[in-house]
Amino acid sequence: MPEISSSGVSASSRAFSALLVFLVVSATYLYTFPQPNIFYAVIVLLHATTGVVAAVMLAIFFFRLLRNGSFAARAGWVLLAAGAVIGIVLIKTGTPRVEWNWLYVHILLSLAGVGILFADWAGNRGWLGIGAARAVLRLAICLLALAGLGYGARYVRESRWQKHARIENPAMPPANMSGEGDGPEGAFFPSSAQVYGKRKIPSKFFMESDSCKRCHQDIYNQWFSSAHHFSSFNNQWYRKSVEYMQDTIGPKPSKWCGGCHDPAVLYSGLMDTPIKQIVHRPESQAGLGCMMCHSIAKVKSTMGQGDFYLEYPKLHELAATKNPVARALHDFLIKLNPEPHRRVFLKPFMRDQTAEFCSSCHKVHLDVPVNHYRWIRGFNEYDNWQASGVSGQGARSFYYPAKPAQCADCHMPLTQSKDMGNIAGFVHSHRFPGANTALPTANEDSEQLKITEDFLKDKLLSVDIFALSPERGELKAAVAGQSELATTFAVGEEAETKISSEGQGEVSPVTAPLNRVQPVVRRGDTVRVDVVVRTKKIGHFFPGGTVDAYDTWLELKGTDDKGQTIFWSGMVEDDGKGPVEKGAHFYRSLQVDAHGNRINKRNAWATRAVVYVHLIPPGAADTVHYRVHIPENAGSKITLHARLCYRKFAWWNTQFSFAGIPDPVKQAEVTPDYDDRQFTFTAPLTGVSARREQIPNLPVEALAETEVTLNVAPHGARMPGTEIDLKAEDWQRWNDYGIGLFLQGDLKGAAAAFEKVTEVDPKNPDGWVNIGRAAVQEGDMDRARTVLEKALSLSPNLARAHFFYAKVLRSDGRYDEAADHLRKVVAQYPRDRVALNDLGRILFLQRKYAEAVNMLKSVLAVDPEDLQAHYNLMLCYNGLGDEKQAHEHQVRYLRFKADEASQAITGPYRQLNPEDNNERQAIHEHVSVPLDRVGTGLRPVQAERRSAAARSGGSE
């Protein structure tokens, strides 16, 4: 290196040169290989200490070096000095994300200075000769070498890391639940969760979120109020469900819940103890802390069920130590170089594959070790998101957002913060706003409740009282597809549902939209009112989550100008605090056990049949029909008010969770398959997991609402004909109306609504495509061909038009052409499972078995549990003569296939509950509650409560 003393190479010069060499080598190592271990931490400290010493020496000799050095050397010393000053400042400030620009300035200045000094030093020793041109060449070589070193370091640092632990599905799912997780002998089974090394993790690891608070106080405070914090036995609803589960089928099956809900209990081995014995221990009250999600090192698949590996970080004890010196040293190191810390707790898949990461807990299935029955799908937020337009991966959606969205875009919105790790003053909210209004109510957390309510009311859905038509005869209901009744959740765009249109008559004329026309009804008449509910800013089914437990319903109330209530569907007893009337239009999954008792205790493991599932897919709609009678004493105007109502837990479930006990007088049998007991709500409230020892009154939230006014004509007056007001801005309203009719199987009515879209805007391909959808579903391929060709003429690359046109061609036996159209779909949407399955099926029909196998394997890469793919792969391998592979897929097909015979269980229940039987029908109407229950004639809520408590299983 250039001499510090003109009298020769001194000891100071040699020492300084050695320091520079160490700084370059250590910086290269620290930047290229960030690792969470002691050796790396020691090098960080040595680099900082050496940098300070070198900076002091440089300051002492700086002006002498400038006087005696060449021009190039002087430039090198200045750059190095500037880099040293920034380095000293960074030791004070640390290098969190907000300081990254200065960190890279420090690196670039220091490297440039070293490169120039090295070139000058080499020139003084005759490398490449003398002269200005040679000096420039030397400098260029040195700087290029450093640039190459920097690029290589960056590549090694980032490329390997970005590919690290990417979430990919296995080629073949397990043949049974014993192949999931660590298997029946595993400490955490039947959860699929695993820990590297098959070790247990001390409870305190999951209970020390306050150690994160030192650097992430805003995030900690957000999390403290969140549903994640109250996921375990500090949540009375969850606590009661697990206590009931363990009382009924034992502690081991409850580990299926614990993998995602109770980390401090499960992974330490405490969950082998009945939770009633340890419910008030700190481990049981910890919930999902920071370490649970952020210590997930690998997600094994998108099959859910806690299908991940946890890793116990080697340096955690240092982070959580109570020793002030050790804690200060840890925090200083993290602040100085946070990259190893970030890599431990923020894997690339957490940011880039958010939905797949979340699927590990927000998608479940049950099987024999849990339900003593067979495989059934539980709740599933991931698949319907993945197949929808919201993800950008679904080819057949009705609507697409401006840009695709993942879970965190809605449920972890950016919020202002100065926490370490903030980006431009924002962090992703760890309140995880969603739909849980019960916990902040029970916890008396008004801020969290308001944030949740604001989230729910942020135009996620819309309600439209859209159409009026004459009373119709008795409806012949369309038949729901078997696939819909094979799951406790729902079937959306990730699978095709066949709906029979048998029994449909002519389309009745409608008056619409009701807010534009001047609708008239006549005293003494009965009319049908159609209300449309549309999902707008929702990326999964509405509602989502554990939909057997909620109260979500549509209320329609009619009041005349005399103040009389003339119609009310969806009324809530006890002045809005009690049960919802049974005839309301609900959005939920209604399930029964082996004896036909309703599943209403969060006992999904006892589910043996589904009575109905009513959920709305993302970017879709539901059309609800009401039969409204206009009384003779009605005023001259009637105002219809519609509200989409939501209560986090059904009234009965809340009563049960806080005070439910089996009726000691009426003894009955309980087994893993059924519970014939009756329940009363008289248990003491001492020690419940809530702020107060009382049953909370959960708020009923109006997620969306609207109203229209009807004019009333005298009895016998001549009525005007139906009236339609078509305006361009209403095309989505007609489209929504048609979507709701289409999804319930009213294909002729849907087609008529879609035709209005084409009348409003003939150049909009959506109307033509949707007419084609209805025609394909109805089997009218000639009509479908005509309208789909029209759509393709308007938008030649429209994937959903190509998809449905392929179905027309396939019905004609034109397999090559159908396959070509499906390839156009798959080229745009390579992860659309239905399109891939259809293409694989066509290749099978053409006996191109090997090609079909490859196509169908790509379906399993998206969802290893895809029933249709396993069925077709079984056929393809039989065609290839590969009996072994055919058998493997047959086993999976039989595992995931529905138990069709189970629907017989619902018969007695539906006879005893005609309102639920009505709701089961794909096309049905709702009528008003008896109006003597309104106002002073309202049935006393105590009678309703006694009635609810007395019913088997307690139907609301």
PDB file of N, CA and C in Angstrom, residues 867-950:
ATOM      1  N   LEU A 867     -59.413 -33.726  -7.213  1.00  0.00           N
ATOM      2  CA  LEU A 867     -60.109 -34.997  -7.437  1.00  0.00           C
ATOM      3  C   LEU A 867     -60.124 -35.374  -8.911  1.00  0.00           C
ATOM      4  N   GLN A 868     -60.469 -34.428  -9.777  1.00  0.00           N
ATOM      5  CA  GLN A 868     -60.592 -34.704 -11.198  1.00  0.00           C
ATOM      6  C   GLN A 868     -59.259 -35.124 -11.797  1.00  0.00           C
ATOM      7  N   ALA A 869     -58.177 -34.491 -11.366  1.00  0.00           N
ATOM      8  CA  ALA A 869     -56.858 -34.842 -11.889  1.00  0.00           C
ATOM      9  C   ALA A 869     -56.490 -36.268 -11.523  1.00  0.00           C
ATOM     10  N   HIS A 870     -56.748 -36.670 -10.283  1.00  0.00           N
ATOM     11  CA  HIS A 870     -56.419 -38.050  -9.886  1.00  0.00           C
ATOM     12  C   HIS A 870     -57.260 -39.056 -10.673  1.00  0.00           C
ATOM     13  N   TYR A 871     -58.506 -38.729 -10.904  1.00  0.00           N
ATOM     14  CA  TYR A 871     -59.361 -39.637 -11.681  1.00  0.00           C
ATOM     15  C   TYR A 871     -58.828 -39.796 -13.103  1.00  0.00           C
ATOM     16  N   ASN A 872     -58.516 -38.689 -13.751  1.00  0.00           N
ATOM     17  CA  ASN A 872     -58.024 -38.763 -15.122  1.00  0.00           C
ATOM     18  C   ASN A 872     -56.638 -39.386 -15.206  1.00  0.00           C
ATOM     19  N   LEU A 873     -55.800 -39.134 -14.206  1.00  0.00           N
ATOM     20  CA  LEU A 873     -54.482 -39.785 -14.197  1.00  0.00           C
ATOM     21  C   LEU A 873     -54.626 -41.298 -14.030  1.00  0.00           C
ATOM     22  N   MET A 874     -55.568 -41.716 -13.226  1.00  0.00           N
ATOM     23  CA  MET A 874     -55.843 -43.151 -13.096  1.00  0.00           C
ATOM     24  C   MET A 874     -56.178 -43.748 -14.449  1.00  0.00           C
ATOM     25  N   LEU A 875     -57.029 -43.078 -15.210  1.00  0.00           N
ATOM     26  CA  LEU A 875     -57.410 -43.578 -16.533  1.00  0.00           C
ATOM     27  C   LEU A 875     -56.234 -43.550 -17.498  1.00  0.00           C
ATOM     28  N   CYS A 876     -55.454 -42.475 -17.445  1.00  0.00           N
ATOM     29  CA  CYS A 876     -54.312 -42.356 -18.361  1.00  0.00           C
ATOM     30  C   CYS A 876     -53.280 -43.448 -18.112  1.00  0.00           C
ATOM     31  N   TYR A 877     -52.969 -43.695 -16.849  1.00  0.00           N
ATOM     32  CA  TYR A 877     -51.971 -44.723 -16.546  1.00  0.00           C
ATOM     33  C   TYR A 877     -52.492 -46.119 -16.897  1.00  0.00           C
ATOM     34  N   ASN A 878     -53.785 -46.317 -16.751  1.00  0.00           N
ATOM     35  CA  ASN A 878     -54.352 -47.582 -17.234  1.00  0.00           C
ATOM     36  C   ASN A 878     -54.156 -47.708 -18.738  1.00  0.00           C
ATOM     37  N   GLY A 879     -54.354 -46.587 -19.450  1.00  0.00           N
ATOM     38  CA  GLY A 879     -54.141 -46.599 -20.892  1.00  0.00           C
ATOM     39  C   GLY A 879     -52.705 -46.881 -21.259  1.00  0.00           C
ATOM     40  N   LEU A 880     -51.771 -46.440 -20.424  1.00  0.00           N
ATOM     41  CA  LEU A 880     -50.351 -46.694 -20.680  1.00  0.00           C
ATOM     42  C   LEU A 880     -49.906 -48.058 -20.178  1.00  0.00           C
ATOM     43  N   GLY A 881     -50.792 -48.752 -19.479  1.00  0.00           N
ATOM     44  CA  GLY A 881     -50.437 -50.062 -18.935  1.00  0.00           C
ATOM     45  C   GLY A 881     -49.625 -49.993 -17.658  1.00  0.00           C
ATOM     46  N   ASP A 882     -49.581 -48.846 -17.027  1.00  0.00           N
ATOM     47  CA  ASP A 882     -48.826 -48.679 -15.785  1.00  0.00           C
ATOM     48  C   ASP A 882     -49.791 -48.884 -14.612  1.00  0.00           C
ATOM     49  N   GLU A 883     -49.968 -50.128 -14.220  1.00  0.00           N
ATOM     50  CA  GLU A 883     -50.951 -50.458 -13.195  1.00  0.00           C
ATOM     51  C   GLU A 883     -50.585 -49.881 -11.831  1.00  0.00           C
ATOM     52  N   LYS A 884     -49.275 -49.810 -11.556  1.00  0.00           N
ATOM     53  CA  LYS A 884     -48.847 -49.307 -10.251  1.00  0.00           C
ATOM     54  C   LYS A 884     -49.257 -47.846 -10.078  1.00  0.00           C
ATOM     55  N   GLN A 885     -48.928 -46.996 -11.072  1.00  0.00           N
ATOM     56  CA  GLN A 885     -49.300 -45.590 -10.970  1.00  0.00           C
ATOM     57  C   GLN A 885     -50.815 -45.405 -11.020  1.00  0.00           C
ATOM     58  N   ALA A 886     -51.486 -46.207 -11.821  1.00  0.00           N
ATOM     59  CA  ALA A 886     -52.946 -46.122 -11.886  1.00  0.00           C
ATOM     60  C   ALA A 886     -53.550 -46.407 -10.513  1.00  0.00           C
ATOM     61  N   HIS A 887     -52.981 -47.409  -9.831  1.00  0.00           N
ATOM     62  CA  HIS A 887     -53.485 -47.744  -8.496  1.00  0.00           C
ATOM     63  C   HIS A 887     -53.223 -46.616  -7.510  1.00  0.00           C
ATOM     64  N   GLU A 888     -52.043 -45.988  -7.598  1.00  0.00           N
ATOM     65  CA  GLU A 888     -51.727 -44.886  -6.683  1.00  0.00           C
ATOM     66  C   GLU A 888     -52.750 -43.765  -6.814  1.00  0.00           C
ATOM     67  N   HIS A 889     -53.100 -43.409  -8.030  1.00  0.00           N
ATOM     68  CA  HIS A 889     -54.060 -42.334  -8.222  1.00  0.00           C
ATOM     69  C   HIS A 889     -55.478 -42.787  -7.891  1.00  0.00           C
ATOM     70  N   GLN A 890     -55.766 -44.054  -8.069  1.00  0.00           N
ATOM     71  CA  GLN A 890     -57.079 -44.557  -7.667  1.00  0.00           C
ATOM     72  C   GLN A 890     -57.257 -44.426  -6.156  1.00  0.00           C
ATOM     73  N   VAL A 891     -56.192 -44.733  -5.417  1.00  0.00           N
ATOM     74  CA  VAL A 891     -56.246 -44.620  -3.963  1.00  0.00           C
ATOM     75  C   VAL A 891     -56.540 -43.174  -3.565  1.00  0.00           C
ATOM     76  N   ARG A 892     -55.871 -42.198  -4.212  1.00  0.00           N
ATOM     77  CA  ARG A 892     -56.106 -40.792  -3.884  1.00  0.00           C
ATOM     78  C   ARG A 892     -57.507 -40.360  -4.309  1.00  0.00           C
ATOM     79  N   TYR A 893     -57.934 -40.832  -5.454  1.00  0.00           N
ATOM     80  CA  TYR A 893     -59.274 -40.482  -5.921  1.00  0.00           C
ATOM     81  C   TYR A 893     -60.329 -40.959  -4.921  1.00  0.00           C
ATOM     82  N   LEU A 894     -60.187 -42.171  -4.448  1.00  0.00           N
ATOM     83  CA  LEU A 894     -61.156 -42.708  -3.491  1.00  0.00           C
ATOM     84  C   LEU A 894     -61.051 -42.003  -2.147  1.00  0.00           C
ATOM     85  N   ARG A 895     -59.840 -41.551  -1.816  1.00  0.00           N
ATOM     86  CA  ARG A 895     -59.687 -40.822  -0.554  1.00  0.00           C
ATOM     87  C   ARG A 895     -60.432 -39.485  -0.600  1.00  0.00           C
ATOM     88  N   PHE A 896     -60.297 -38.745  -1.688  1.00  0.00           N
ATOM     89  CA  PHE A 896     -60.847 -37.397  -1.766  1.00  0.00           C
ATOM     90  C   PHE A 896     -62.290 -37.360  -2.272  1.00  0.00           C
ATOM     91  N   LYS A 897     -62.786 -38.464  -2.770  1.00  0.00           N
ATOM     92  CA  LYS A 897     -64.135 -38.508  -3.324  1.00  0.00           C
ATOM     93  C   LYS A 897     -65.171 -38.437  -2.203  1.00  0.00           C
ATOM     94  N   ALA A 898     -66.288 -37.809  -2.497  1.00  0.00           N
ATOM     95  CA  ALA A 898     -67.327 -37.636  -1.487  1.00  0.00           C
ATOM     96  C   ALA A 898     -68.006 -38.959  -1.145  1.00  0.00           C
ATOM     97  N   ASP A 899     -68.484 -39.023   0.082  1.00  0.00           N
ATOM     98  CA  ASP A 899     -69.338 -40.131   0.512  1.00  0.00           C
ATOM     99  C   ASP A 899     -70.768 -39.797   0.103  1.00  0.00           C
ATOM    100  N   GLU A 900     -71.163 -40.255  -1.079  1.00  0.00           N
ATOM    101  CA  GLU A 900     -72.459 -39.859  -1.629  1.00  0.00           C
ATOM    102  C   GLU A 900     -73.627 -40.371  -0.782  1.00  0.00           C
ATOM    103  N   ALA A 901     -73.418 -41.485  -0.112  1.00  0.00           N
ATOM    104  CA  ALA A 901     -74.509 -42.059   0.682  1.00  0.00           C
ATOM    105  C   ALA A 901     -74.838 -41.221   1.912  1.00  0.00           C
ATOM    106  N   SER A 902     -73.913 -40.335   2.300  1.00  0.00           N
ATOM    107  CA  SER A 902     -74.120 -39.599   3.547  1.00  0.00           C
ATOM    108  C   SER A 902     -75.295 -38.629   3.469  1.00  0.00           C
ATOM    109  N   GLN A 903     -75.714 -38.262   2.264  1.00  0.00           N
ATOM    110  CA  GLN A 903     -76.824 -37.316   2.157  1.00  0.00           C
ATOM    111  C   GLN A 903     -78.126 -37.862   2.737  1.00  0.00           C
ATOM    112  N   ALA A 904     -78.214 -39.178   2.864  1.00  0.00           N
ATOM    113  CA  ALA A 904     -79.420 -39.767   3.462  1.00  0.00           C
ATOM    114  C   ALA A 904     -79.611 -39.305   4.905  1.00  0.00           C
ATOM    115  N   ILE A 905     -78.494 -38.947   5.561  1.00  0.00           N
ATOM    116  CA  ILE A 905     -78.566 -38.507   6.952  1.00  0.00           C
ATOM    117  C   ILE A 905     -79.368 -37.220   7.084  1.00  0.00           C
ATOM    118  N   THR A 906     -79.355 -36.401   6.027  1.00  0.00           N
ATOM    119  CA  THR A 906     -79.995 -35.082   6.136  1.00  0.00           C
ATOM    120  C   THR A 906     -81.514 -35.157   6.066  1.00  0.00           C
ATOM    121  N   GLY A 907     -82.071 -36.274   5.611  1.00  0.00           N
ATOM    122  CA  GLY A 907     -83.512 -36.371   5.414  1.00  0.00           C
ATOM    123  C   GLY A 907     -84.331 -36.042   6.645  1.00  0.00           C
ATOM    124  N   PRO A 908     -84.135 -36.746   7.765  1.00  0.00           N
ATOM    125  CA  PRO A 908     -84.925 -36.432   8.970  1.00  0.00           C
ATOM    126  C   PRO A 908     -84.724 -35.000   9.448  1.00  0.00           C
ATOM    127  N   TYR A 909     -83.492 -34.505   9.351  1.00  0.00           N
ATOM    128  CA  TYR A 909     -83.249 -33.128   9.783  1.00  0.00           C
ATOM    129  C   TYR A 909     -84.061 -32.150   8.939  1.00  0.00           C
ATOM    130  N   ARG A 910     -84.097 -32.354   7.640  1.00  0.00           N
ATOM    131  CA  ARG A 910     -84.803 -31.420   6.758  1.00  0.00           C
ATOM    132  C   ARG A 910     -86.317 -31.486   6.977  1.00  0.00           C
ATOM    133  N   GLN A 911     -86.806 -32.664   7.351  1.00  0.00           N
ATOM    134  CA  GLN A 911     -88.233 -32.768   7.653  1.00  0.00           C
ATOM    135  C   GLN A 911     -88.585 -31.995   8.911  1.00  0.00           C
ATOM    136  N   LEU A 912     -87.676 -32.016   9.886  1.00  0.00           N
ATOM    137  CA  LEU A 912     -87.924 -31.314  11.143  1.00  0.00           C
ATOM    138  C   LEU A 912     -87.640 -29.818  11.032  1.00  0.00           C
ATOM    139  N   ASN A 913     -86.893 -29.410  10.009  1.00  0.00           N
ATOM    140  CA  ASN A 913     -86.486 -28.011   9.865  1.00  0.00           C
ATOM    141  C   ASN A 913     -86.813 -27.538   8.447  1.00  0.00           C
ATOM    142  N   PRO A 914     -88.072 -27.243   8.178  1.00  0.00           N
ATOM    143  CA  PRO A 914     -88.472 -26.879   6.814  1.00  0.00           C
ATOM    144  C   PRO A 914     -87.787 -25.616   6.298  1.00  0.00           C
ATOM    145  N   GLU A 915     -87.441 -24.683   7.197  1.00  0.00           N
ATOM    146  CA  GLU A 915     -86.751 -23.474   6.745  1.00  0.00           C
ATOM    147  C   GLU A 915     -85.374 -23.827   6.165  1.00  0.00           C
ATOM    148  N   ASP A 916     -84.675 -24.740   6.826  1.00  0.00           N
ATOM    149  CA  ASP A 916     -83.367 -25.145   6.313  1.00  0.00           C
ATOM    150  C   ASP A 916     -83.508 -25.974   5.044  1.00  0.00           C
ATOM    151  N   ASN A 917     -84.567 -26.753   4.966  1.00  0.00           N
ATOM    152  CA  ASN A 917     -84.812 -27.503   3.732  1.00  0.00           C
ATOM    153  C   ASN A 917     -85.085 -26.545   2.569  1.00  0.00           C
ATOM    154  N   ASN A 918     -85.800 -25.472   2.852  1.00  0.00           N
ATOM    155  CA  ASN A 918     -86.032 -24.457   1.824  1.00  0.00           C
ATOM    156  C   ASN A 918     -84.715 -23.818   1.391  1.00  0.00           C
ATOM    157  N   GLU A 919     -83.886 -23.521   2.369  1.00  0.00           N
ATOM    158  CA  GLU A 919     -82.599 -22.881   2.066  1.00  0.00           C
ATOM    159  C   GLU A 919     -81.690 -23.812   1.267  1.00  0.00           C
ATOM    160  N   ARG A 920     -81.858 -25.079   1.416  1.00  0.00           N
ATOM    161  CA  ARG A 920     -81.043 -26.058   0.692  1.00  0.00           C
ATOM    162  C   ARG A 920     -81.305 -26.011  -0.808  1.00  0.00           C
ATOM    163  N   GLN A 921     -82.529 -25.648  -1.184  1.00  0.00           N
ATOM    164  CA  GLN A 921     -82.877 -25.642  -2.606  1.00  0.00           C
ATOM    165  C   GLN A 921     -82.090 -24.541  -3.326  1.00  0.00           C
ATOM    166  N   ALA A 922     -81.573 -24.863  -4.493  1.00  0.00           N
ATOM    167  CA  ALA A 922     -80.762 -23.890  -5.227  1.00  0.00           C
ATOM    168  C   ALA A 922     -81.566 -22.641  -5.553  1.00  0.00           C
ATOM    169  N   ILE A 923     -82.840 -22.812  -5.938  1.00  0.00           N
ATOM    170  CA  ILE A 923     -83.724 -21.672  -6.196  1.00  0.00           C
ATOM    171  C   ILE A 923     -84.849 -21.731  -5.172  1.00  0.00           C
ATOM    172  N   HIS A 924     -84.970 -20.691  -4.384  1.00  0.00           N
ATOM    173  CA  HIS A 924     -85.999 -20.692  -3.341  1.00  0.00           C
ATOM    174  C   HIS A 924     -86.380 -19.253  -3.020  1.00  0.00           C
ATOM    175  N   GLU A 925     -87.481 -19.114  -2.318  1.00  0.00           N
ATOM    176  CA  GLU A 925     -87.964 -17.798  -1.924  1.00  0.00           C
ATOM    177  C   GLU A 925     -88.087 -17.725  -0.405  1.00  0.00           C
ATOM    178  N   HIS A 926     -88.026 -16.492   0.091  1.00  0.00           N
ATOM    179  CA  HIS A 926     -88.181 -16.251   1.520  1.00  0.00           C
ATOM    180  C   HIS A 926     -89.434 -15.411   1.763  1.00  0.00           C
ATOM    181  N   VAL A 927     -90.085 -15.695   2.864  1.00  0.00           N
ATOM    182  CA  VAL A 927     -91.296 -14.961   3.227  1.00  0.00           C
ATOM    183  C   VAL A 927     -91.046 -14.228   4.542  1.00  0.00           C
ATOM    184  N   SER A 928     -92.001 -13.402   4.901  1.00  0.00           N
ATOM    185  CA  SER A 928     -91.868 -12.613   6.121  1.00  0.00           C
ATOM    186  C   SER A 928     -92.097 -13.464   7.358  1.00  0.00           C
ATOM    187  N   VAL A 929     -91.483 -13.024   8.469  1.00  0.00           N
ATOM    188  CA  VAL A 929     -91.851 -13.609   9.756  1.00  0.00           C
ATOM    189  C   VAL A 929     -93.294 -13.220  10.033  1.00  0.00           C
ATOM    190  N   PRO A 930     -94.007 -13.980  10.875  1.00  0.00           N
ATOM    191  CA  PRO A 930     -95.358 -13.539  11.268  1.00  0.00           C
ATOM    192  C   PRO A 930     -95.290 -12.147  11.875  1.00  0.00           C
ATOM    193  N   LEU A 931     -96.082 -11.254  11.345  1.00  0.00           N
ATOM    194  CA  LEU A 931     -95.937  -9.859  11.757  1.00  0.00           C
ATOM    195  C   LEU A 931     -96.472  -9.591  13.156  1.00  0.00           C
ATOM    196  N   ASP A 932     -97.147 -10.578  13.776  1.00  0.00           N
ATOM    197  CA  ASP A 932     -97.546 -10.374  15.171  1.00  0.00           C
ATOM    198  C   ASP A 932     -96.342 -10.493  16.100  1.00  0.00           C
ATOM    199  N   ARG A 933     -95.192 -10.907  15.540  1.00  0.00           N
ATOM    200  CA  ARG A 933     -93.976 -10.957  16.355  1.00  0.00           C
ATOM    201  C   ARG A 933     -93.260  -9.611  16.354  1.00  0.00           C
ATOM    202  N   VAL A 934     -93.719  -8.680  15.519  1.00  0.00           N
ATOM    203  CA  VAL A 934     -93.050  -7.394  15.395  1.00  0.00           C
ATOM    204  C   VAL A 934     -93.667  -6.398  16.365  1.00  0.00           C
ATOM    205  N   GLY A 935     -92.844  -5.559  16.953  1.00  0.00           N
ATOM    206  CA  GLY A 935     -93.336  -4.533  17.882  1.00  0.00           C
ATOM    207  C   GLY A 935     -93.825  -5.169  19.167  1.00  0.00           C
ATOM    208  N   THR A 936     -95.030  -4.834  19.576  1.00  0.00           N
ATOM    209  CA  THR A 936     -95.543  -5.336  20.854  1.00  0.00           C
ATOM    210  C   THR A 936     -95.832  -6.824  20.795  1.00  0.00           C
ATOM    211  N   GLY A 937     -95.968  -7.368  19.577  1.00  0.00           N
ATOM    212  CA  GLY A 937     -96.260  -8.787  19.461  1.00  0.00           C
ATOM    213  C   GLY A 937     -95.035  -9.657  19.389  1.00  0.00           C
ATOM    214  N   LEU A 938     -93.878  -9.090  19.644  1.00  0.00           N
ATOM    215  CA  LEU A 938     -92.642  -9.862  19.537  1.00  0.00           C
ATOM    216  C   LEU A 938     -92.621 -10.965  20.573  1.00  0.00           C
ATOM    217  N   ARG A 939     -92.289 -12.180  20.108  1.00  0.00           N
ATOM    218  CA  ARG A 939     -92.233 -13.294  21.034  1.00  0.00           C
ATOM    219  C   ARG A 939     -91.118 -13.058  22.050  1.00  0.00           C
ATOM    220  N   PRO A 940     -91.372 -13.282  23.319  1.00  0.00           N
ATOM    221  CA  PRO A 940     -90.338 -13.017  24.328  1.00  0.00           C
ATOM    222  C   PRO A 940     -89.074 -13.813  24.033  1.00  0.00           C
ATOM    223  N   VAL A 941     -87.927 -13.147  24.191  1.00  0.00           N
ATOM    224  CA  VAL A 941     -86.673 -13.806  23.870  1.00  0.00           C
ATOM    225  C   VAL A 941     -86.385 -14.954  24.827  1.00  0.00           C
ATOM    226  N   GLN A 942     -86.855 -14.874  26.066  1.00  0.00           N
ATOM    227  CA  GLN A 942     -86.593 -15.964  26.986  1.00  0.00           C
ATOM    228  C   GLN A 942     -87.235 -17.251  26.500  1.00  0.00           C
ATOM    229  N   ALA A 943     -88.421 -17.123  25.892  1.00  0.00           N
ATOM    230  CA  ALA A 943     -89.047 -18.319  25.326  1.00  0.00           C
ATOM    231  C   ALA A 943     -88.214 -18.857  24.185  1.00  0.00           C
ATOM    232  N   GLU A 944     -87.673 -17.944  23.371  1.00  0.00           N
ATOM    233  CA  GLU A 944     -86.809 -18.378  22.261  1.00  0.00           C
ATOM    234  C   GLU A 944     -85.567 -19.073  22.795  1.00  0.00           C
ATOM    235  N   ARG A 945     -85.018 -18.525  23.868  1.00  0.00           N
ATOM    236  CA  ARG A 945     -83.805 -19.130  24.427  1.00  0.00           C
ATOM    237  C   ARG A 945     -84.097 -20.520  24.978  1.00  0.00           C
ATOM    238  N   ARG A 946     -85.242 -20.654  25.669  1.00  0.00           N
ATOM    239  CA  ARG A 946     -85.582 -21.980  26.189  1.00  0.00           C
ATOM    240  C   ARG A 946     -85.794 -22.950  25.040  1.00  0.00           C
ATOM    241  N   SER A 947     -86.427 -22.451  23.992  1.00  0.00           N
ATOM    242  CA  SER A 947     -86.662 -23.291  22.825  1.00  0.00           C
ATOM    243  C   SER A 947     -85.351 -23.702  22.204  1.00  0.00           C
ATOM    244  N   ALA A 948     -84.432 -22.727  22.065  1.00  0.00           N
ATOM    245  CA  ALA A 948     -83.142 -23.028  21.440  1.00  0.00           C
ATOM    246  C   ALA A 948     -82.350 -24.008  22.276  1.00  0.00           C
ATOM    247  N   ALA A 949     -82.404 -23.819  23.597  1.00  0.00           N
ATOM    248  CA  ALA A 949     -81.629 -24.692  24.465  1.00  0.00           C
ATOM    249  C   ALA A 949     -82.188 -26.102  24.487  1.00  0.00           C
ATOM    250  N   ALA A 950     -83.480 -26.225  24.280  1.00  0.00           N
ATOM    251  CA  ALA A 950     -84.110 -27.538  24.369  1.00  0.00           C
ATOM    252  C   ALA A 950     -83.920 -28.367  23.110  1.00  0.00           C
TER     253      ALA A 950
END
